[in-house]
mmCIF file of C-alpha atoms in Angstrom:
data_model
loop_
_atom_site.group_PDB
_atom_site.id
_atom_site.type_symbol
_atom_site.label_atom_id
_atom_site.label_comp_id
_atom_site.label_asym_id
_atom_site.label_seq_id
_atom_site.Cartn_x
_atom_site.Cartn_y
_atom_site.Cartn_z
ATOM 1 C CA UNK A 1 1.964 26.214 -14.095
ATOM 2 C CA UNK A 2 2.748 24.203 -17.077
ATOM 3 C CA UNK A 3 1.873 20.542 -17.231
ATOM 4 C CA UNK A 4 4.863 17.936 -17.514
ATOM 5 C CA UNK A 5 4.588 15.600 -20.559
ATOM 6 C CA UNK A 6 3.425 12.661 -18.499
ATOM 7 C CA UNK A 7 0.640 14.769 -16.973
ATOM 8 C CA UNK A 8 -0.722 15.670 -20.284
ATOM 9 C CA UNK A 9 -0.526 12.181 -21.607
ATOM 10 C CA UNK A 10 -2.443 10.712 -18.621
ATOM 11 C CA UNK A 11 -4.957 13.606 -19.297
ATOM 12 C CA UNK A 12 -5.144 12.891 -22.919
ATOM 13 C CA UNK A 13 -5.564 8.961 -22.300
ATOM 14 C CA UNK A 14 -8.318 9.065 -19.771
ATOM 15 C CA UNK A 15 -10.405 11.353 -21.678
ATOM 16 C CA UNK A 16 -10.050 8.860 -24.254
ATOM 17 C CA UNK A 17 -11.023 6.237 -21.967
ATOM 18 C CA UNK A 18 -14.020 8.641 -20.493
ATOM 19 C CA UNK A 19 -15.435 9.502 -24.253
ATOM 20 C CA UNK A 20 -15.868 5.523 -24.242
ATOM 21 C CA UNK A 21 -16.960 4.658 -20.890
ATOM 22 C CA UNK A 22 -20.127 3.414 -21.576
ATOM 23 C CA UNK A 23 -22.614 1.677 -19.085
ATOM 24 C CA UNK A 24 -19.851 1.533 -16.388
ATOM 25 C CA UNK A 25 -20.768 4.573 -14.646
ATOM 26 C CA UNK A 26 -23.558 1.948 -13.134
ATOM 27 C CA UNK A 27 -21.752 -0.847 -11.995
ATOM 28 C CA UNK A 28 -22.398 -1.031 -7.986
ATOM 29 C CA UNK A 29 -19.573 -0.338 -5.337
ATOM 30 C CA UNK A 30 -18.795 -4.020 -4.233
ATOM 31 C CA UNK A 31 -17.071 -6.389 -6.262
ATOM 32 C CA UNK A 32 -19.098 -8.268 -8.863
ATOM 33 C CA UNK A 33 -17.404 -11.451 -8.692
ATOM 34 C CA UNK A 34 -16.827 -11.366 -4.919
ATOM 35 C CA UNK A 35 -12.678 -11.720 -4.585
ATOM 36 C CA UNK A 36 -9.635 -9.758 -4.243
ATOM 37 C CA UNK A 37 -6.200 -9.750 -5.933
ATOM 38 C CA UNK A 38 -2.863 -8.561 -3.604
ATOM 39 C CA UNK A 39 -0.401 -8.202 -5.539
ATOM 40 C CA UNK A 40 2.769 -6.408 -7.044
ATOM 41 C CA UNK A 41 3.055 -2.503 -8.065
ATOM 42 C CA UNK A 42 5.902 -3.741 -10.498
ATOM 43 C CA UNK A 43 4.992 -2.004 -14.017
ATOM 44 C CA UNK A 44 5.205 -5.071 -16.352
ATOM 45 C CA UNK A 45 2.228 -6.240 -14.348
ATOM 46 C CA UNK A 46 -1.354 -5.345 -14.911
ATOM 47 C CA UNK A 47 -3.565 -7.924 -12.950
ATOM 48 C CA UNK A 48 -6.668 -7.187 -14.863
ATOM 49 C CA UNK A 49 -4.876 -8.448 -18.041
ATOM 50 C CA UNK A 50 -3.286 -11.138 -15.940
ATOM 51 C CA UNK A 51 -6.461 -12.373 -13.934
ATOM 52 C CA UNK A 52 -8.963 -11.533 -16.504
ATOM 53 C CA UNK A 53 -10.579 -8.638 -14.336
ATOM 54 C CA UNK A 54 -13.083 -5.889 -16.150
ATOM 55 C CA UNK A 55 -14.304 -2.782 -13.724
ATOM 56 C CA UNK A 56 -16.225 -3.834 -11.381
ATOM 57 C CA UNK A 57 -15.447 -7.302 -11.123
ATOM 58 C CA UNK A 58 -12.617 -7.270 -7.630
ATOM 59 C CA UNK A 59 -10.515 -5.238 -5.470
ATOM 60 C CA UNK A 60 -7.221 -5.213 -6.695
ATOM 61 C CA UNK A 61 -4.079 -4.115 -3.650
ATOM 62 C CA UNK A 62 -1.111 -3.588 -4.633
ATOM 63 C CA UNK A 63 2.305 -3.057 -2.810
ATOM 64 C CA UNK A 64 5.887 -2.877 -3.631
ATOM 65 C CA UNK A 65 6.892 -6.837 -3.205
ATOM 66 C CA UNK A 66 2.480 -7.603 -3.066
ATOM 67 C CA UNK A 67 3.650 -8.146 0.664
ATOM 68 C CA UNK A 68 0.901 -8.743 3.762
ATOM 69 C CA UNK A 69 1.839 -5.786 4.846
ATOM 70 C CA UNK A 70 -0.597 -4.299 7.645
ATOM 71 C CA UNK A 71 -1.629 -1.653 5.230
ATOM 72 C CA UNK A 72 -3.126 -4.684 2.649
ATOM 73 C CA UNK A 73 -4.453 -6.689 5.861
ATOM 74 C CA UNK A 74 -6.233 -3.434 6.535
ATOM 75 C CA UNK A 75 -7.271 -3.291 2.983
ATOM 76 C CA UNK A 76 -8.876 -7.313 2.771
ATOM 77 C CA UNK A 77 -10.478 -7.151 5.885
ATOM 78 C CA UNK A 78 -12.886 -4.134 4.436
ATOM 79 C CA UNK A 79 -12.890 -5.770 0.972
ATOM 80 C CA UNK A 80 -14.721 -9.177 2.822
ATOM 81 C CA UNK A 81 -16.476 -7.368 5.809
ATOM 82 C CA UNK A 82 -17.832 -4.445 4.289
ATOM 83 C CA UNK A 83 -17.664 -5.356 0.734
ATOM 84 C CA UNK A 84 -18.396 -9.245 0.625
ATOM 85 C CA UNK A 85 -15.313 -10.842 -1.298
ATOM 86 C CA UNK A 86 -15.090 -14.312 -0.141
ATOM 87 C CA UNK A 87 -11.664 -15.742 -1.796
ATOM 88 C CA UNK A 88 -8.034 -13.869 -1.838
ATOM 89 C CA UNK A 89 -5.298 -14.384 -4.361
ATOM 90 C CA UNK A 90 -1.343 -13.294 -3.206
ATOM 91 C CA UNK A 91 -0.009 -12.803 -6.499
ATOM 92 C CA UNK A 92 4.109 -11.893 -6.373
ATOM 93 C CA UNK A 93 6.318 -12.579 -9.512
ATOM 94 C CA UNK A 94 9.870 -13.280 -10.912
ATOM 95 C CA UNK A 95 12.122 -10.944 -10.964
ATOM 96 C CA UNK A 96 11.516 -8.905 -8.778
ATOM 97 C CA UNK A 97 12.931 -5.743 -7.605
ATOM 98 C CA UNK A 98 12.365 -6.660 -3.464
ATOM 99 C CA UNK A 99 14.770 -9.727 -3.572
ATOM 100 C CA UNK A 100 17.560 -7.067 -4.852
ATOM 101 C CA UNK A 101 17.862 -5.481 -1.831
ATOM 102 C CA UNK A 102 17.953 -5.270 2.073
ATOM 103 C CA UNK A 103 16.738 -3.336 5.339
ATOM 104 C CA UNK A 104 20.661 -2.616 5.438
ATOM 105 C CA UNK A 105 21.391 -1.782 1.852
ATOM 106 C CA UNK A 106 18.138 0.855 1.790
ATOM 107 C CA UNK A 107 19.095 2.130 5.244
ATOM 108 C CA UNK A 108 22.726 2.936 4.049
ATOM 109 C CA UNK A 109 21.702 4.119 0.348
ATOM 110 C CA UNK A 110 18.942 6.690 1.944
ATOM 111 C CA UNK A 111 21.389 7.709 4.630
ATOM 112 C CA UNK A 112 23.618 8.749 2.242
ATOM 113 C CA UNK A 113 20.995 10.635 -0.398
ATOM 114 C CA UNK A 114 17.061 10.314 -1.247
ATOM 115 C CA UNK A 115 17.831 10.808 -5.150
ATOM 116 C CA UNK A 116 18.037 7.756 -7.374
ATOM 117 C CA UNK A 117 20.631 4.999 -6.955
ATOM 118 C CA UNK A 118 21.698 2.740 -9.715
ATOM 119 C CA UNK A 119 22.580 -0.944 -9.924
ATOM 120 C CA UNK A 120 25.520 -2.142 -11.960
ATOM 121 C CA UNK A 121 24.747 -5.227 -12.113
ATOM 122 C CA UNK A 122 27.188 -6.207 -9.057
ATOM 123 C CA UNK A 123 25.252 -3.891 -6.153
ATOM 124 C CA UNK A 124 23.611 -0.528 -5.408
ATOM 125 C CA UNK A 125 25.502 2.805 -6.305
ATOM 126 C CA UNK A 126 23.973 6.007 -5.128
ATOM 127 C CA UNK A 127 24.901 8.892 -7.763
ATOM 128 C CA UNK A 128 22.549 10.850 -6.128
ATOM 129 C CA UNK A 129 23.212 14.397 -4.183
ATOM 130 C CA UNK A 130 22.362 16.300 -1.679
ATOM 131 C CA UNK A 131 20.278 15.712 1.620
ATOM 132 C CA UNK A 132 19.919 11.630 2.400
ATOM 133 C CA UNK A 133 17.686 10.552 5.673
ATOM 134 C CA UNK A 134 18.006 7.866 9.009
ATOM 135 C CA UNK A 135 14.968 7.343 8.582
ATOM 136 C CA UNK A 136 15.140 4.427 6.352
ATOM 137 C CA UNK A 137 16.939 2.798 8.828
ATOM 138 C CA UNK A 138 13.737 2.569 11.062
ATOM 139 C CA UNK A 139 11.628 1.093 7.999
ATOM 140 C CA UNK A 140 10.801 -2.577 7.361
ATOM 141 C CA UNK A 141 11.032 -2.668 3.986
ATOM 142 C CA UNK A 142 9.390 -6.234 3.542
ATOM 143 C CA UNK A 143 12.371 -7.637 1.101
ATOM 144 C CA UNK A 144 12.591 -10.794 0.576
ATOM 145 C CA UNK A 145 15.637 -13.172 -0.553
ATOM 146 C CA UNK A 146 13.319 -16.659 -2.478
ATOM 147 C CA UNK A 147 10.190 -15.326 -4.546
ATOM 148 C CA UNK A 148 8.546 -18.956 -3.834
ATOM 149 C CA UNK A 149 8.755 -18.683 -0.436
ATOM 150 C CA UNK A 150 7.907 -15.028 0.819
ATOM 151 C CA UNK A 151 4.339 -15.987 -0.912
ATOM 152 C CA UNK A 152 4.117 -19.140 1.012
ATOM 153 C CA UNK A 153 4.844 -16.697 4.553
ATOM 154 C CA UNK A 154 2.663 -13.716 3.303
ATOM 155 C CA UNK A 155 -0.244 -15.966 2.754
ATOM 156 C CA UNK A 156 0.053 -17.516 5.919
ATOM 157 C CA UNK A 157 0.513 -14.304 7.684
ATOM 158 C CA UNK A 158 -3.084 -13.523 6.088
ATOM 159 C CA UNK A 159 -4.262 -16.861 7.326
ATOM 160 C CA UNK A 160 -3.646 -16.490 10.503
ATOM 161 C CA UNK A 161 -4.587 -12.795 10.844
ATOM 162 C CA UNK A 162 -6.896 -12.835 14.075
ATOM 163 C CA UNK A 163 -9.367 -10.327 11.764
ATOM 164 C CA UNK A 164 -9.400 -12.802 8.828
ATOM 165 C CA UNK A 165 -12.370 -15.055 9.107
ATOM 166 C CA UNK A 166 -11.368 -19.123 8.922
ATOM 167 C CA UNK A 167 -14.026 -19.378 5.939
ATOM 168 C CA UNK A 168 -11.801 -17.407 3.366
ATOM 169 C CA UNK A 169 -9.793 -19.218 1.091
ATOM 170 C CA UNK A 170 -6.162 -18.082 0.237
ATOM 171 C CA UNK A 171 -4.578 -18.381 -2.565
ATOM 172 C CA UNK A 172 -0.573 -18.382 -3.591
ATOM 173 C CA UNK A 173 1.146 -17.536 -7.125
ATOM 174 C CA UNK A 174 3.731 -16.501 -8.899
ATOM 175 C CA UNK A 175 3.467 -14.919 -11.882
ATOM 176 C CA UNK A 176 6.195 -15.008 -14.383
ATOM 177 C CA UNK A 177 7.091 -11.724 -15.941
ATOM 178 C CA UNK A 178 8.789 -13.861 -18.758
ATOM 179 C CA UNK A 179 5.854 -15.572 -19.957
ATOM 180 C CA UNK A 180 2.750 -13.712 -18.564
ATOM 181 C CA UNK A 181 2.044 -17.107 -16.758
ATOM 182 C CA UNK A 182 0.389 -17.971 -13.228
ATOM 183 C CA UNK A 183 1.816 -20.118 -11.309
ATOM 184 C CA UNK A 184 0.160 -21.636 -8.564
ATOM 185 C CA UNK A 185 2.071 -22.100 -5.622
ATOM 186 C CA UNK A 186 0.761 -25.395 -3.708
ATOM 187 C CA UNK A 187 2.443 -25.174 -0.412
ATOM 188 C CA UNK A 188 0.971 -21.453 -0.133
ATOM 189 C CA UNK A 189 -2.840 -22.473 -1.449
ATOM 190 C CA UNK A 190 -2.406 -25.631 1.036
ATOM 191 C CA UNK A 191 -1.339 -23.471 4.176
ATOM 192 C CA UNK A 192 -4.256 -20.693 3.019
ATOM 193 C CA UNK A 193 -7.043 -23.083 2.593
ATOM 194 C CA UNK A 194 -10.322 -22.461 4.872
ATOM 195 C CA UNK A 195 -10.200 -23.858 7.910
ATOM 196 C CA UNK A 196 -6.754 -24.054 7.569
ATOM 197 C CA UNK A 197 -5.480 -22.248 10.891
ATOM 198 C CA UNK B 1 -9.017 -30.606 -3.468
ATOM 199 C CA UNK B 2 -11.531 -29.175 -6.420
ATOM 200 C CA UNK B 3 -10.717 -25.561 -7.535
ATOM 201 C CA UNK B 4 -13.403 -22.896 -7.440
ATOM 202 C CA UNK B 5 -15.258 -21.378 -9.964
ATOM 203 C CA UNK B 6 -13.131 -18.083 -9.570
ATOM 204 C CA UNK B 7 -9.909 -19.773 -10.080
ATOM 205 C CA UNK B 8 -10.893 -21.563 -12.887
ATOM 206 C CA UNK B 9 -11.731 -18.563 -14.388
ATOM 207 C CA UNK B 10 -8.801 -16.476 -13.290
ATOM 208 C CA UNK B 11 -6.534 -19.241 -14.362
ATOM 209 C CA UNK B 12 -8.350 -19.500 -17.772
ATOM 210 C CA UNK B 13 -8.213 -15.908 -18.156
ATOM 211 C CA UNK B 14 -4.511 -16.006 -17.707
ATOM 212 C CA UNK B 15 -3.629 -18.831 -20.156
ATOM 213 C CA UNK B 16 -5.576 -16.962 -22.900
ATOM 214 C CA UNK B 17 -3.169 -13.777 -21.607
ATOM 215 C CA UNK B 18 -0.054 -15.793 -21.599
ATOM 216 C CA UNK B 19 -1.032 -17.380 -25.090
ATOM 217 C CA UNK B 20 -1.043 -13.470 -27.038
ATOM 218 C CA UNK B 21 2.432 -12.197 -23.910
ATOM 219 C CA UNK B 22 4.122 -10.978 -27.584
ATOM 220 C CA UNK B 23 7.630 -9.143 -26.421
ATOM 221 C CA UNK B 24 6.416 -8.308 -23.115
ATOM 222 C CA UNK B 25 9.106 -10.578 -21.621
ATOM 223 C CA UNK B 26 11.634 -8.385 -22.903
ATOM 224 C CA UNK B 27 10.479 -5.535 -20.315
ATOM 225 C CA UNK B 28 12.734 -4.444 -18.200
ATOM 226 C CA UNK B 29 12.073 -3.829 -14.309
ATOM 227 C CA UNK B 30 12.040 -0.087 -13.655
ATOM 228 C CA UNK B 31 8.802 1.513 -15.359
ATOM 229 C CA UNK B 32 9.229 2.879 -18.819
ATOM 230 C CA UNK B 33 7.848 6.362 -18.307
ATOM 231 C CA UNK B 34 9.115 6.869 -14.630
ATOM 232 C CA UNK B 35 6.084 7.503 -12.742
ATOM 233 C CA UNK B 36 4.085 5.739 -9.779
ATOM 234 C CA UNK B 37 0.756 6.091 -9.024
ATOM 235 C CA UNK B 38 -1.305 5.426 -5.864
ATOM 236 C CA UNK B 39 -4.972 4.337 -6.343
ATOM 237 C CA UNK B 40 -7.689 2.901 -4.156
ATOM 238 C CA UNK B 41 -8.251 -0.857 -4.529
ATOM 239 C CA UNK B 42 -11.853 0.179 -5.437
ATOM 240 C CA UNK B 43 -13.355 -2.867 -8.244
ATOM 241 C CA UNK B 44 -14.666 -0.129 -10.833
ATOM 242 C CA UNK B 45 -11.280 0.993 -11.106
ATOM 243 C CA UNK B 46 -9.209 0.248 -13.621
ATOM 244 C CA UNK B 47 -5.951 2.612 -13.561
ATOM 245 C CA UNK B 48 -4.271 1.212 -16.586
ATOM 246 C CA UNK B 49 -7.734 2.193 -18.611
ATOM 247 C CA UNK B 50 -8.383 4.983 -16.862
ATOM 248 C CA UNK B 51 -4.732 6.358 -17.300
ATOM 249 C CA UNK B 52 -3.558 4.396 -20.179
ATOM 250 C CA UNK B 53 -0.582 2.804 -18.760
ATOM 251 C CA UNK B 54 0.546 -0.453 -21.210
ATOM 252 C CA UNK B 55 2.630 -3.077 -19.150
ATOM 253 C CA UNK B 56 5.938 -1.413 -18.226
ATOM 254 C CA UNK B 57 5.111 2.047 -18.015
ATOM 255 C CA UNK B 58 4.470 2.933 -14.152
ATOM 256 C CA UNK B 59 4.078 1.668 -10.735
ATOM 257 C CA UNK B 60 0.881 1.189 -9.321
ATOM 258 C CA UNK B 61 0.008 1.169 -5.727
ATOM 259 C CA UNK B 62 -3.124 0.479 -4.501
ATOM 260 C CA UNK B 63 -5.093 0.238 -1.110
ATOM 261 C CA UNK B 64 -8.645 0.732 0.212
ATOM 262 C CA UNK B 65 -9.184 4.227 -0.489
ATOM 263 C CA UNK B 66 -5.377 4.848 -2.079
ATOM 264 C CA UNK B 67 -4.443 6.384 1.169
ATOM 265 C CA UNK B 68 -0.718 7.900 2.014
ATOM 266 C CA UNK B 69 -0.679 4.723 4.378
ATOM 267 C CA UNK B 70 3.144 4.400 5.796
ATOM 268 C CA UNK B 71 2.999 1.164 3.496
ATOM 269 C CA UNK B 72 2.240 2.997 0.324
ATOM 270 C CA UNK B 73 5.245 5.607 1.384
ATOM 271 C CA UNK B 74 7.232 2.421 1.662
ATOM 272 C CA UNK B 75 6.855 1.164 -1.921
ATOM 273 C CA UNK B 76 7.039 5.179 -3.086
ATOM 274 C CA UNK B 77 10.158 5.456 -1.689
ATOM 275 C CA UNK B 78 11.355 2.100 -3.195
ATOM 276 C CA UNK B 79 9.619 3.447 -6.486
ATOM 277 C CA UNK B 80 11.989 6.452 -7.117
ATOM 278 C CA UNK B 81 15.015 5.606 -4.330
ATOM 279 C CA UNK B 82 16.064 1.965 -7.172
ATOM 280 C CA UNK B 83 13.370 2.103 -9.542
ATOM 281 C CA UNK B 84 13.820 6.233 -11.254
ATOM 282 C CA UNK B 85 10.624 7.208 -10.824
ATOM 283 C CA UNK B 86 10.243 11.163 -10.767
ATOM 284 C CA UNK B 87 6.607 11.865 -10.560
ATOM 285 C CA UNK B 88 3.884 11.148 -8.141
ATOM 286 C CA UNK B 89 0.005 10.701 -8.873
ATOM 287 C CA UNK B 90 -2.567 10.158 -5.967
ATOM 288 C CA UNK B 91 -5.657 9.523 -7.453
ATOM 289 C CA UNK B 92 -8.943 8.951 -5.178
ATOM 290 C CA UNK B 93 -12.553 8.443 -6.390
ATOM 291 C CA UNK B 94 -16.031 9.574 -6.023
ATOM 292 C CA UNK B 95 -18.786 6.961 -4.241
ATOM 293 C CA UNK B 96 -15.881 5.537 -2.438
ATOM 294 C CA UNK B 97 -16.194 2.715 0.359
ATOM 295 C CA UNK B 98 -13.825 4.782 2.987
ATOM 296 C CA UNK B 99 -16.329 7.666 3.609
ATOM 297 C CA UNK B 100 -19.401 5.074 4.688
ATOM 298 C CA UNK B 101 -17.664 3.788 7.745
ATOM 299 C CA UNK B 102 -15.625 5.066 10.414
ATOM 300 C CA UNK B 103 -12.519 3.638 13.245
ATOM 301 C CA UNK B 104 -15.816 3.359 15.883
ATOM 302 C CA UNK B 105 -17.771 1.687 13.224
ATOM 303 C CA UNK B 106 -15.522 -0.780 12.290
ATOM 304 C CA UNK B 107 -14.435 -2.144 15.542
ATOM 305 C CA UNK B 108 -17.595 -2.621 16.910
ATOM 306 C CA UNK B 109 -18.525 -4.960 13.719
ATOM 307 C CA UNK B 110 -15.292 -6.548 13.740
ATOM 308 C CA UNK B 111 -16.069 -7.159 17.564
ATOM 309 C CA UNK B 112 -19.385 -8.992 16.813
ATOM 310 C CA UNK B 113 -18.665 -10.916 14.272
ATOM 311 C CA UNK B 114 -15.725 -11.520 11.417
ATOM 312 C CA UNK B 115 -18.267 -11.965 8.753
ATOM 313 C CA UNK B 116 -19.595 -9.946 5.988
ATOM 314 C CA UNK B 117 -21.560 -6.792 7.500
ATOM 315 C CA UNK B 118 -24.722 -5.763 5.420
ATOM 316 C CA UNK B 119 -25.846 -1.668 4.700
ATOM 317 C CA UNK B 120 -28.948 -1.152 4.938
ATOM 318 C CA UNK B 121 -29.107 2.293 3.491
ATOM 319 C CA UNK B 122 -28.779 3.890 6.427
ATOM 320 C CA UNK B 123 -25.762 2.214 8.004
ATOM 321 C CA UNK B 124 -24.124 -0.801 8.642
ATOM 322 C CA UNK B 125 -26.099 -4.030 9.837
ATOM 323 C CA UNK B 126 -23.847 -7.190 11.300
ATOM 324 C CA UNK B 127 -25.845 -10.369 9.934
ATOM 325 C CA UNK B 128 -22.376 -12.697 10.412
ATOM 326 C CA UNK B 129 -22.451 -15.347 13.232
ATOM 327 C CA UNK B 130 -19.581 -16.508 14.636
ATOM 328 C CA UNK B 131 -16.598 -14.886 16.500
ATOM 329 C CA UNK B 132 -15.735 -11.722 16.399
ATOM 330 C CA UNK B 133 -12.162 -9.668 17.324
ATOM 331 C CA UNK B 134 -11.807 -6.724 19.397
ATOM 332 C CA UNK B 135 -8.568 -6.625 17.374
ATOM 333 C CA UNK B 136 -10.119 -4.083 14.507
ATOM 334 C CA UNK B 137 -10.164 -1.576 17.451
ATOM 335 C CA UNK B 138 -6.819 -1.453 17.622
ATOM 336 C CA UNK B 139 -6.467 -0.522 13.600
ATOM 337 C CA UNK B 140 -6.855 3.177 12.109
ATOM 338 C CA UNK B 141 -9.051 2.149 9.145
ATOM 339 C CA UNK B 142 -7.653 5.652 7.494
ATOM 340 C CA UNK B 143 -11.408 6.602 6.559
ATOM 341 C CA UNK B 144 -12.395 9.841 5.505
ATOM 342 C CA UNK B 145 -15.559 12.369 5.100
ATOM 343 C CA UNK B 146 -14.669 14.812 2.408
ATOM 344 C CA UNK B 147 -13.299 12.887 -0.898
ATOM 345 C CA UNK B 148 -11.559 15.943 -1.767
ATOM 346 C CA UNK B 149 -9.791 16.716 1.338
ATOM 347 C CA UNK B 150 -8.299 13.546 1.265
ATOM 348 C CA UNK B 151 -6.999 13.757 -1.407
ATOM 349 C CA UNK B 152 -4.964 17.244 -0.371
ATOM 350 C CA UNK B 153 -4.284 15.313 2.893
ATOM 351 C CA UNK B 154 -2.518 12.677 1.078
ATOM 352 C CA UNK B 155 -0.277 14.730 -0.989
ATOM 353 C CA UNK B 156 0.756 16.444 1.621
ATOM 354 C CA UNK B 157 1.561 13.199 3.836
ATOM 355 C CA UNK B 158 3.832 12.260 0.995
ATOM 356 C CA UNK B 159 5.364 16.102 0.227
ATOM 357 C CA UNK B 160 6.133 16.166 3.694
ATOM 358 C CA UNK B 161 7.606 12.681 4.522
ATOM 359 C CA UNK B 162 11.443 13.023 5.592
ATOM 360 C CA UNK B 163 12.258 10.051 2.534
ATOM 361 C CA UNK B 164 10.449 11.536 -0.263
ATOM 362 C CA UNK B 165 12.605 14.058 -1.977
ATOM 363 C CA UNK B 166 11.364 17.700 -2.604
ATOM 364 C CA UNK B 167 12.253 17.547 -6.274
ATOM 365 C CA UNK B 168 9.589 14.843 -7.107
ATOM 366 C CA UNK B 169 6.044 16.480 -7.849
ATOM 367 C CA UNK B 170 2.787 14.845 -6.682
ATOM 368 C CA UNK B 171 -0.020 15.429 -8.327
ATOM 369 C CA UNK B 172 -3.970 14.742 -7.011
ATOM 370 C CA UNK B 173 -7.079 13.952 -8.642
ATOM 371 C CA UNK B 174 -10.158 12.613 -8.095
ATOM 372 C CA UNK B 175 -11.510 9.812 -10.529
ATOM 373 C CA UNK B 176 -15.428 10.286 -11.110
ATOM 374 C CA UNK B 177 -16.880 6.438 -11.267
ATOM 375 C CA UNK B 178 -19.807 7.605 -13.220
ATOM 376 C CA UNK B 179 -17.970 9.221 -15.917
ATOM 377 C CA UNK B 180 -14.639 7.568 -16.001
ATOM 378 C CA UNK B 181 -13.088 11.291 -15.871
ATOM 379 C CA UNK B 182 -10.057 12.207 -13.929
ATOM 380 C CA UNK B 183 -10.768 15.536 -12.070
ATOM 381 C CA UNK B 184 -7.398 17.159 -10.766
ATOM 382 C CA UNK B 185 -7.695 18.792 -7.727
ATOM 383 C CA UNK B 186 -5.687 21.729 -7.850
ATOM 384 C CA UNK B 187 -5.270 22.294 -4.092
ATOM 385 C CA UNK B 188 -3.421 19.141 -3.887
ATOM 386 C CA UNK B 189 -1.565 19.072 -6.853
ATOM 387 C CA UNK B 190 -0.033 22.763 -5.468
ATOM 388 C CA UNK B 191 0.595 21.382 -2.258
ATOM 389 C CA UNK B 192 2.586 18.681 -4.177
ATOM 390 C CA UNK B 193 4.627 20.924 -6.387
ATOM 391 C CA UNK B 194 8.389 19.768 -6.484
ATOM 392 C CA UNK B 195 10.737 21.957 -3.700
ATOM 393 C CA UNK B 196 6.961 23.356 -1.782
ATOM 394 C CA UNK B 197 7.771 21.465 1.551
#
């Protein structure tokens, strides 16, 4: 079968990147500088430019909304017990696409069709057809409604985790997609300190 | 209270970032070239390198091993259902941390102690003190033996799921840490062809 555009292109770049690659085919499995990054999958984010990361140096997770979902609590607690990070950062940003929607509004927009809905600039539209799904109606889709605050409650929900040990430190930001800026958010570093909970 | 070395860094990393952010403000939310791809959280990888992405292009989802996790189906599903993607990547890698450890091997650390566990070449050694959790044996760690398999396994997962519609295509590969190269793993990326489920 023929390859799509986008297929090629990814081909193309990473042999690009492979021709180059250097001494990184040596760098060891755990995280050189001994922390991980959750954050968003939004595209105008790339934490290694944002954090200053090169291979090998953390484990970056990354979620629709950077949520403490159960998935990335699964994901931290290997990165510090089997792979020795010490410090977490909860990185969300402005602007984003989980405080433009609901658990109601996906439900409703799924029922109705899985293709692509657009917003016009009022609410969702679905101008999708064929076959939609109840199933979204059973999913939590970890929205949120104030940026500040949903990184404030995801890194206490890390905190507090019964399999995250007291000694980690947690971190809260939010980085601004306007600027390329992290901010620190102090009530979320204060609740995720060590000892903390 | 002091910041740590790490943050310093990160944060110093960032202002130099923010300094050269250019028109990247301008971006707008749903990803340039319309496609989303799900990586592990591995440290060596970097999937904007490895697959050229600039900020803006694509979503990027990542977990410990990149696995078809019901979380990473969640932000897939937001992805395409409001954001327009229409193409799926899973990529896995060789050497990774999810086929030294199993659900049996987990819990019983986690049980002994939250800290940092130790391999000793031949398997997993639990020098933490303090308390442990019997909590991890209630979590499926979504480990896996054969690198490749998994990545078929995951494809599928997605191809199959009731929310992901049949006219997106998911592709798998297999990212080689010692060479940088992206192998496709045609198994998978047939198993993921748009309308096979």
């Amino acid at each position: 079968m023929n390859k799509s555009p986008t297929v090629q292109q990814v081909e193309a770049a990473n042999a690009k990147y492979a021709a180059s690659f250097g001494d990184k085919g040596k760098l060891p499995l755990p995280p050189g500088r001994h922390f991980a990054v959750l954050t968003c999958m939004d595209a105008r984010l790339d934490p290694a430019k944002y954090a200053g990361l090169a291979e090998g140096d953390a484990h970056v997770i990354r979620n629709a909304g950077g949520r403490a979902s159960d998935d990335a609590i699964r994901s931290l607690v290997i990165s510090y017990k089997l792979l020795g990070t010490k410090e977490f950062f909860v990185v969300h940003h402005t602007d984003c696409g989980m405080a433009f929607f609901n658990n109601q509004i996906m439900g409703d927009l799924l029922e109705k069709s899985l293709e692509t809905a657009v917003h016009n600039g009022k609410g969702w539209k679905d101008v999708g057809k064929g076959p939609g799904s109840n199933e979204g109606k059973k999913v939590d889709w970890l929205t949120f409604t104030d940026d500040e605050k949903a990184v404030v409650e995801d890194v206490k929900r890390i905190r507090n985790h019964p399999l995250v040990p007291k000694s980690i430190p947690v971190y809260g930001y939010l980085y601004d997609v306007k600027t390329g800026k992290l901010k620190e958010i102090p009530e979320a570093t204060a609740a995720g300190r060590a000892g903390s909970a």
